[in-house]
Short mmCIF file of C-alpha atoms in Angstrom, two decimals:
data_model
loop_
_atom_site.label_atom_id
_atom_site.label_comp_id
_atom_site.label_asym_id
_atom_site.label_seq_id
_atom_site.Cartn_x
_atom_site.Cartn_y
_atom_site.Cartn_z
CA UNK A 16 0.00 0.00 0.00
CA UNK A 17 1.49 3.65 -1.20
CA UNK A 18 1.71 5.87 1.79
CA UNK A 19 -0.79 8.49 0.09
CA UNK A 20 -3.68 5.82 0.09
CA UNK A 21 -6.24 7.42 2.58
CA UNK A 22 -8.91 9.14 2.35
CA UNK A 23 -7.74 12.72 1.86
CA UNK A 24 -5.31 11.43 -0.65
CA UNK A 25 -7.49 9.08 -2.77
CA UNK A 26 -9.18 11.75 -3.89
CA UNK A 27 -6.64 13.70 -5.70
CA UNK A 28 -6.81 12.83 -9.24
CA UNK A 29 -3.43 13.49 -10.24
CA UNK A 30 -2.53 10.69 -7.79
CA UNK A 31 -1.57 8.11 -10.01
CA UNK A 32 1.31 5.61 -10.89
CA UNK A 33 1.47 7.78 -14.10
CA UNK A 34 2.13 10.89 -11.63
CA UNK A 35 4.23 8.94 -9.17
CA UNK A 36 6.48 8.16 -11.79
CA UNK A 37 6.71 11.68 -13.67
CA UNK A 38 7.40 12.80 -10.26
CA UNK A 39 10.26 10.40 -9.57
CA UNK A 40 12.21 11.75 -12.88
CA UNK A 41 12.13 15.13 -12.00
CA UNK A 42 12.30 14.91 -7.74
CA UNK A 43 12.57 18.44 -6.63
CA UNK A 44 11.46 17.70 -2.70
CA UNK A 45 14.59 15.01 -2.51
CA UNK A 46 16.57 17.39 -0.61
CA UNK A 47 14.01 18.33 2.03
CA UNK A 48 14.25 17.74 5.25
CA UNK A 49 11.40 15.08 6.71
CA UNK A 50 10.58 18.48 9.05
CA UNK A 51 10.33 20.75 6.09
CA UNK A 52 8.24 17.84 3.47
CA UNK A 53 5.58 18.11 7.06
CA UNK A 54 5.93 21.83 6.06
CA UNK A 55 5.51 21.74 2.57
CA UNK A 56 2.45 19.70 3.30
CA UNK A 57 0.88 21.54 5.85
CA UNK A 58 1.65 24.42 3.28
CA UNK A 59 -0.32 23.30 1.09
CA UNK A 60 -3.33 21.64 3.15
CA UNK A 61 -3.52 24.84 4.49
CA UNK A 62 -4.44 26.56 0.80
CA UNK A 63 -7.21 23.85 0.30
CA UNK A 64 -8.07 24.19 4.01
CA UNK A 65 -12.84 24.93 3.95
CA UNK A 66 -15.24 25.59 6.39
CA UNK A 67 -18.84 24.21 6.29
CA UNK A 68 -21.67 25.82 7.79
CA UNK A 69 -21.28 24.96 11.32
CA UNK A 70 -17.37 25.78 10.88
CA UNK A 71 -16.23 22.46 10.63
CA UNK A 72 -12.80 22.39 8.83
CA UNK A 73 -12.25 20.07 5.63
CA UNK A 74 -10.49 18.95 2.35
CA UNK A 75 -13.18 18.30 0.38
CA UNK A 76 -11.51 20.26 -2.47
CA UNK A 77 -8.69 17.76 -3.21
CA UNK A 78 -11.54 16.35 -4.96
CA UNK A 79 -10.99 19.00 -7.73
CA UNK A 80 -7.70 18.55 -10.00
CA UNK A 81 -5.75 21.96 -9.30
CA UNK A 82 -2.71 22.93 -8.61
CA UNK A 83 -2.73 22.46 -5.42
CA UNK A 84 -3.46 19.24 -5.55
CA UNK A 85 -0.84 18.22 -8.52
CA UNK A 86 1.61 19.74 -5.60
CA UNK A 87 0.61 17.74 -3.23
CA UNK A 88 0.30 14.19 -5.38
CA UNK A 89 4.14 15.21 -5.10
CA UNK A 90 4.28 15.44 -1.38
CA UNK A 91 2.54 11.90 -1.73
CA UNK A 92 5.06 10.40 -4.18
CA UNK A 93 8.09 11.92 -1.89
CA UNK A 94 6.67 10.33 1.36
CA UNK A 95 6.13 6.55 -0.75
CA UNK A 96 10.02 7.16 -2.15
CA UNK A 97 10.97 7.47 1.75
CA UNK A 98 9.16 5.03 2.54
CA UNK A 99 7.79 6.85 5.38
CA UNK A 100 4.35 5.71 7.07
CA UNK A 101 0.93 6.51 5.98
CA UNK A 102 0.50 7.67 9.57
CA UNK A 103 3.17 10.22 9.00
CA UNK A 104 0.52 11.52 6.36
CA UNK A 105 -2.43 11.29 8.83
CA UNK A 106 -0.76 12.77 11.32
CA UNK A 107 0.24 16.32 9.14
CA UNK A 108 -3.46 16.45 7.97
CA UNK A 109 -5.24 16.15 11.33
CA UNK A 110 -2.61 18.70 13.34
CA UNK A 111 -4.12 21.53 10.53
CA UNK A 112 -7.86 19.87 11.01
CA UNK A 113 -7.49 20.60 14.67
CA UNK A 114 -6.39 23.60 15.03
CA UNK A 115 -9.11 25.86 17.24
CA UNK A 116 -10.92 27.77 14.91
CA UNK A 117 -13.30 29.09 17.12
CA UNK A 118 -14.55 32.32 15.46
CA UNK A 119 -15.19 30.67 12.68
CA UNK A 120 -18.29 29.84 12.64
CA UNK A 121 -19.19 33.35 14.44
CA UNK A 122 -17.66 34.92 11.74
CA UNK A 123 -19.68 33.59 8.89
CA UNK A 124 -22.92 34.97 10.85
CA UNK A 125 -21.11 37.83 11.03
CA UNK A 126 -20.51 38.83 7.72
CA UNK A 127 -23.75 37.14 6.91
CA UNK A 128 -25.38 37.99 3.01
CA UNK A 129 -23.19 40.83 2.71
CA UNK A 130 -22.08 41.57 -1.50
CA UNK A 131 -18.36 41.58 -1.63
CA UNK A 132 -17.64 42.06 -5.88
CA UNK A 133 -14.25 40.55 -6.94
CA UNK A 134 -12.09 42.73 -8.37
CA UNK A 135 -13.58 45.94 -6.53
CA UNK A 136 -13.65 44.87 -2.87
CA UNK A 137 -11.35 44.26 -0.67
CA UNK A 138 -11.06 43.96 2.87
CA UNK A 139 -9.01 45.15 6.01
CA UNK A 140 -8.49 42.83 9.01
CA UNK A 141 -7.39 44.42 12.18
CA UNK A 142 -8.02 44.88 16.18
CA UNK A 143 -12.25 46.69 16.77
CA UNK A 144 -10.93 50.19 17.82
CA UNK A 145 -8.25 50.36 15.01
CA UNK A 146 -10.90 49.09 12.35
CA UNK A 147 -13.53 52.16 13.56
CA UNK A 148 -10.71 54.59 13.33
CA UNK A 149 -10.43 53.57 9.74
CA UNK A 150 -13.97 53.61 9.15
CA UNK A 151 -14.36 56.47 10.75
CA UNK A 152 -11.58 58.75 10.43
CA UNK A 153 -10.09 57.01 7.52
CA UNK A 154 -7.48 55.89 9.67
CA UNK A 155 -4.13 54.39 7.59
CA UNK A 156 -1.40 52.51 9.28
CA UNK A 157 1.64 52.56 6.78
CA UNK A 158 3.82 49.83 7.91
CA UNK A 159 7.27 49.77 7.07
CA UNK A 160 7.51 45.84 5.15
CA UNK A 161 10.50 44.85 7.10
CA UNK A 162 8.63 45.46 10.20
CA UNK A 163 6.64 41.83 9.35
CA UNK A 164 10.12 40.23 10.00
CA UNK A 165 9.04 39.58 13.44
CA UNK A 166 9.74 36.88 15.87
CA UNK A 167 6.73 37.83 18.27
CA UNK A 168 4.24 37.66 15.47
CA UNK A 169 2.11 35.04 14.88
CA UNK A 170 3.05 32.66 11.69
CA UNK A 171 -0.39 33.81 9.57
CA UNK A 172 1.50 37.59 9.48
CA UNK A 173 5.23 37.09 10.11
CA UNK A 174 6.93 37.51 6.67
CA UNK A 175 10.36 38.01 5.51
CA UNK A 176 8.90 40.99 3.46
CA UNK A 177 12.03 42.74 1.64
CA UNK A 178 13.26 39.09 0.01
CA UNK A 179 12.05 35.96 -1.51
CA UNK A 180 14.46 32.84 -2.21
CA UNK A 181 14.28 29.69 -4.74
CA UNK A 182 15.84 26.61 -4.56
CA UNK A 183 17.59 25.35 -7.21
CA UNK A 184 18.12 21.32 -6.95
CA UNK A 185 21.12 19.59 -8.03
CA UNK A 186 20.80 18.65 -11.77
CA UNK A 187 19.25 22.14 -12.72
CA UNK A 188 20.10 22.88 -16.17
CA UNK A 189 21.11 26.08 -17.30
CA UNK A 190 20.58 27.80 -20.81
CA UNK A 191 20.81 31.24 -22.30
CA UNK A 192 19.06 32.93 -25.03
CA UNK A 193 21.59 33.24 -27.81
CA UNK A 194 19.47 36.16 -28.89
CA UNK A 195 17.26 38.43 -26.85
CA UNK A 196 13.69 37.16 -28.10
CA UNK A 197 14.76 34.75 -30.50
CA UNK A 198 13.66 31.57 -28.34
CA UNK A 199 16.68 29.82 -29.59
CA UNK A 200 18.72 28.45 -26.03
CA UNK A 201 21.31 26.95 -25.70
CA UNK A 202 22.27 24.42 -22.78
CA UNK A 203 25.48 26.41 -20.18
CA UNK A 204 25.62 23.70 -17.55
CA UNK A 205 24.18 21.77 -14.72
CA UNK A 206 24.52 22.37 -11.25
CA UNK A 207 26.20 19.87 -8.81
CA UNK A 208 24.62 21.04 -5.21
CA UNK A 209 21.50 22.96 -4.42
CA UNK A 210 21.52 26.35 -4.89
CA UNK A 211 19.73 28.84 -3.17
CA UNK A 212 18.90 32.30 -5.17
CA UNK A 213 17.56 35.26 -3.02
CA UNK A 214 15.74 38.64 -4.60
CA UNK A 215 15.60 41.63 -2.54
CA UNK A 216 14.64 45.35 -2.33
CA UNK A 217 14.89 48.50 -0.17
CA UNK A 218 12.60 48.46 2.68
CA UNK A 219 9.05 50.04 1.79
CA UNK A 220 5.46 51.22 3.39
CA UNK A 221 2.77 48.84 2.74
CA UNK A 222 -0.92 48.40 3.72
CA UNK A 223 -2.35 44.83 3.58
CA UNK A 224 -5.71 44.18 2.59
CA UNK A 225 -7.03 40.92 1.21
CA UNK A 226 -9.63 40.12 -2.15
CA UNK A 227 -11.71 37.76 0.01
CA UNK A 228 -13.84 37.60 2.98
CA UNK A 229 -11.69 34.55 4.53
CA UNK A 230 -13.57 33.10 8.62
CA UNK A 231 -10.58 31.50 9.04
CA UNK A 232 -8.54 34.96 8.98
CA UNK A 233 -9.67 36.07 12.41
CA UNK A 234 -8.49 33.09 14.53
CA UNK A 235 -5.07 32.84 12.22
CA UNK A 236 -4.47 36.88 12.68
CA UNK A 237 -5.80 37.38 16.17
CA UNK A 238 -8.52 39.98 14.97
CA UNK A 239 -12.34 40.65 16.10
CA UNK A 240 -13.27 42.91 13.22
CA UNK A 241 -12.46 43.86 9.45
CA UNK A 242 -13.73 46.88 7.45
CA UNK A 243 -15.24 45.74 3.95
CA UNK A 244 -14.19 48.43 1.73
CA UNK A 245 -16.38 47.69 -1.32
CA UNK A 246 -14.83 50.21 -3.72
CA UNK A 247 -10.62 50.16 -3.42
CA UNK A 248 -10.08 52.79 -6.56
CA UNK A 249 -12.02 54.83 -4.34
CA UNK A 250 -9.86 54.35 -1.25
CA UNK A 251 -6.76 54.87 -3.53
CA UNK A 252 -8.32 58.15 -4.70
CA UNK A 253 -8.31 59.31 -1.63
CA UNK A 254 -4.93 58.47 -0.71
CA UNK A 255 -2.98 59.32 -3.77
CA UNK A 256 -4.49 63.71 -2.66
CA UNK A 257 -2.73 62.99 0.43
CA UNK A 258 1.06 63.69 1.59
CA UNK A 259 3.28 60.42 1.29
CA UNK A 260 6.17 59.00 3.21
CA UNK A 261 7.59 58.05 -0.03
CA UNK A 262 8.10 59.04 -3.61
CA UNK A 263 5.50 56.40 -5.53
CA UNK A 264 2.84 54.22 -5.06
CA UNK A 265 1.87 51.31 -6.42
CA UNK A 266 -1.19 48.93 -5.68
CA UNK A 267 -2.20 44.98 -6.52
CA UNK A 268 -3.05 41.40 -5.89
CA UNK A 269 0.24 39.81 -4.42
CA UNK A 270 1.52 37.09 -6.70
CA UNK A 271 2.21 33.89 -4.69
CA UNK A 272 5.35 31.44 -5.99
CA UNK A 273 6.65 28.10 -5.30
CA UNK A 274 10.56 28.29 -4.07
CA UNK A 275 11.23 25.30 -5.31
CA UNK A 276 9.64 25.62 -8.70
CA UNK A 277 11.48 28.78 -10.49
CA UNK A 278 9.53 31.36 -12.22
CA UNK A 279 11.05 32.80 -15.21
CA UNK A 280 8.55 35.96 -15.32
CA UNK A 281 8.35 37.11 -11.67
CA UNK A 282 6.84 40.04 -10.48
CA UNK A 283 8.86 42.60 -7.97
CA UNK A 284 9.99 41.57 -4.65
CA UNK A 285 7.49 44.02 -3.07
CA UNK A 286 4.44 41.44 -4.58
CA UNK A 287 6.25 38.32 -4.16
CA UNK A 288 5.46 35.71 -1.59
CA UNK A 289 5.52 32.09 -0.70
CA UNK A 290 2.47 29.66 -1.68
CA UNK A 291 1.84 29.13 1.85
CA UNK A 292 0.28 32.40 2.21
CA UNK A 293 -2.01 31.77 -1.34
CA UNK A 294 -5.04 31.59 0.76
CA UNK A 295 -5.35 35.06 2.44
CA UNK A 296 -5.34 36.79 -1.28
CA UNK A 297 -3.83 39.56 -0.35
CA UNK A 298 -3.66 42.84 -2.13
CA UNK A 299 -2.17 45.80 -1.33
CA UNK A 300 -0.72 49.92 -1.54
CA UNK A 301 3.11 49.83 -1.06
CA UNK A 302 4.63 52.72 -0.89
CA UNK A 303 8.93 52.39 -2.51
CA UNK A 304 11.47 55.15 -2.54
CA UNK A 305 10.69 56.42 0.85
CA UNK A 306 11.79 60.15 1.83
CA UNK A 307 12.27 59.64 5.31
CA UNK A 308 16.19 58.26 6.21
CA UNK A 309 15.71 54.53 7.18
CA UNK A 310 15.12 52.77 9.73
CA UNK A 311 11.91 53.72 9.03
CA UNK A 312 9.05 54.16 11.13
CA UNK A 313 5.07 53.70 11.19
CA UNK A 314 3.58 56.51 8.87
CA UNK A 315 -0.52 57.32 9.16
CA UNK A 316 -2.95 59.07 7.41
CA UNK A 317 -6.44 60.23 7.37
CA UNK A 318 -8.41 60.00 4.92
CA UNK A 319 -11.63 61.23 6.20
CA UNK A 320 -14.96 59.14 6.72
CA UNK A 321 -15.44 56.17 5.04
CA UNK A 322 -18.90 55.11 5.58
CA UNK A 323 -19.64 55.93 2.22
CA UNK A 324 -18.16 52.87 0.74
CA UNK A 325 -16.85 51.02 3.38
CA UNK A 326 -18.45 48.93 6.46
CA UNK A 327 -17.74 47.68 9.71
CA UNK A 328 -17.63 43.90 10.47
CA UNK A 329 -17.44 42.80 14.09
CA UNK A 330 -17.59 39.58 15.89
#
């Protein structure tokens, strides 16, 4: 019996022999740790991660071939090349299925049959009196990025904001365009040893919002309320009339990559982050080029009231 054959992993389609194998020419998750593979998986569980009704947590979308679920067929196929334990398995899934998620289900009511339109809403977790300020005064906490490089936050925020790595397994192959935009490439060499690449940039202002209504966000960020701003060209309206802490501004949905799947067309450090984060959607205003000398330091502004096309959700 493969490791992957329980329930959760039965039912993702792309967990085959066919995929097993295809997976064992090209094993990018050899040279993991067995304590980073559980975090890879977790990872990922935590991106198919749903809530019913009553706020019971589940996998019932492993059901649907995505990309998730071609990611974690690989998990699968690494754990049955280790031979390691269909428990070990079992045991990854149920520490994410019980987790407390007690506001959950509270949250749900909460937000109740309230519109939120993709690609025009967005919305603004935070602490009750900080979410009224912004509702109410139009309240904006700039925060510098590196400031999410933060031991005492919790693992939903904490982010290593200013850099993003990819691993590069031995047996990577090299090429190089003979001619810009000719698609003609020819082979430089292969690597020996893993290779880790890191992308950075200056340190920046950002505001994080997110392009869902999430239940789960509140117990993973600590938060009792969220502000759904149903208009965000509005909100940036209003900012862009007001005095800045840095020389331009930029806003959009953070693109999410796999470190140990290279992208050749990636967007700028300041949108980059890891796949494990794919499920809070974020988007956001970043402010680069600041004007004050670093280290820099929380920057507000007020915007005015936003009642007019914003809301206050509380639980």
């Amino acid at each position: 019996m493969y490791a992957g054959d329980l329930v959760v992993a039965a039912a993702v389609p792309s967990y085959s022999d066919a995929w097993r194998e295809r997976y064992a020419n090209s094993r990018y998750l050899e040279f993991l740790s067995v304590d980073d593979l559980q975090k890879r998986y977790v990872d990922l569980l935590d991106n198919v991660l749903a809530f019913r009704p009553d706020g019971t947590p589940h996998f019932d979308g492993l059901g649907t071939d995505t990309g998730w679920t071609r990611r974690i067929a690989d998990v699968y196929a690494e754990v049955d090349l280790r031979s390691l334990a269909a428990a070990w398995l079992k045991t990854v899934e149920q520490t994410v299925l019980d987790r407390p998620y007690a506001n959950v289900k509270k949250a749900m009511q909460a937000f109740g049959s309230r519109r939120f339109t993709p690609e025009r809403a967005v919305i603004k977790y935070g602490r009750r009196d900080h979410m009224v300020d912004l509702l109410e005064q139009g309240r904006l906490r700039l925060t510098p990025a590196s400031n999410y490089d933060d031991p005492s936050l919790n693992p939903a925020i904490r982010d290593a904001e200013l850099e993003f790595c990819t691993y590069l397994p031995p047996g990577t192959q090299f090429r190089i365009e003979l001619k810009p935009g000719s698609g003609v490439f020819e082979d430089i060499f292969r690597i020996a040893g893993l290779i880790k690449y890191t992308n950075r940039c200056e340190n920046y202002y950002v505001f994080c919002t997110s392009a869902t209504f999430d239940p789960r966000a509140f117990d993973d960020f600590g938060y009792d309320a969220c502000v759904l701003i149903h208009d965000f060209e509005e909100l940036i309206e209003r900012i862009k009339v007001q005095p800045a802490p840095a020389r331009s501004l930029s806003a959009g949905s953070t693109v999410y990559l796999d470190p140990y799947m290279p992208h050749r067309a990636a967007p700028s450090v300041e949108l980059m982050k890891h796949i494990r984060y794919e499920y809070q959607m974020e988007w956001r205003i970043f402010w680069t080029d600041p004007l004050p000398t670093p280290p820099l330091q929380p920057y507000f502004m007020e915007l005015g009231n936003l009642s007019s096309f914003c809301e206050l959700i509380t639980l």
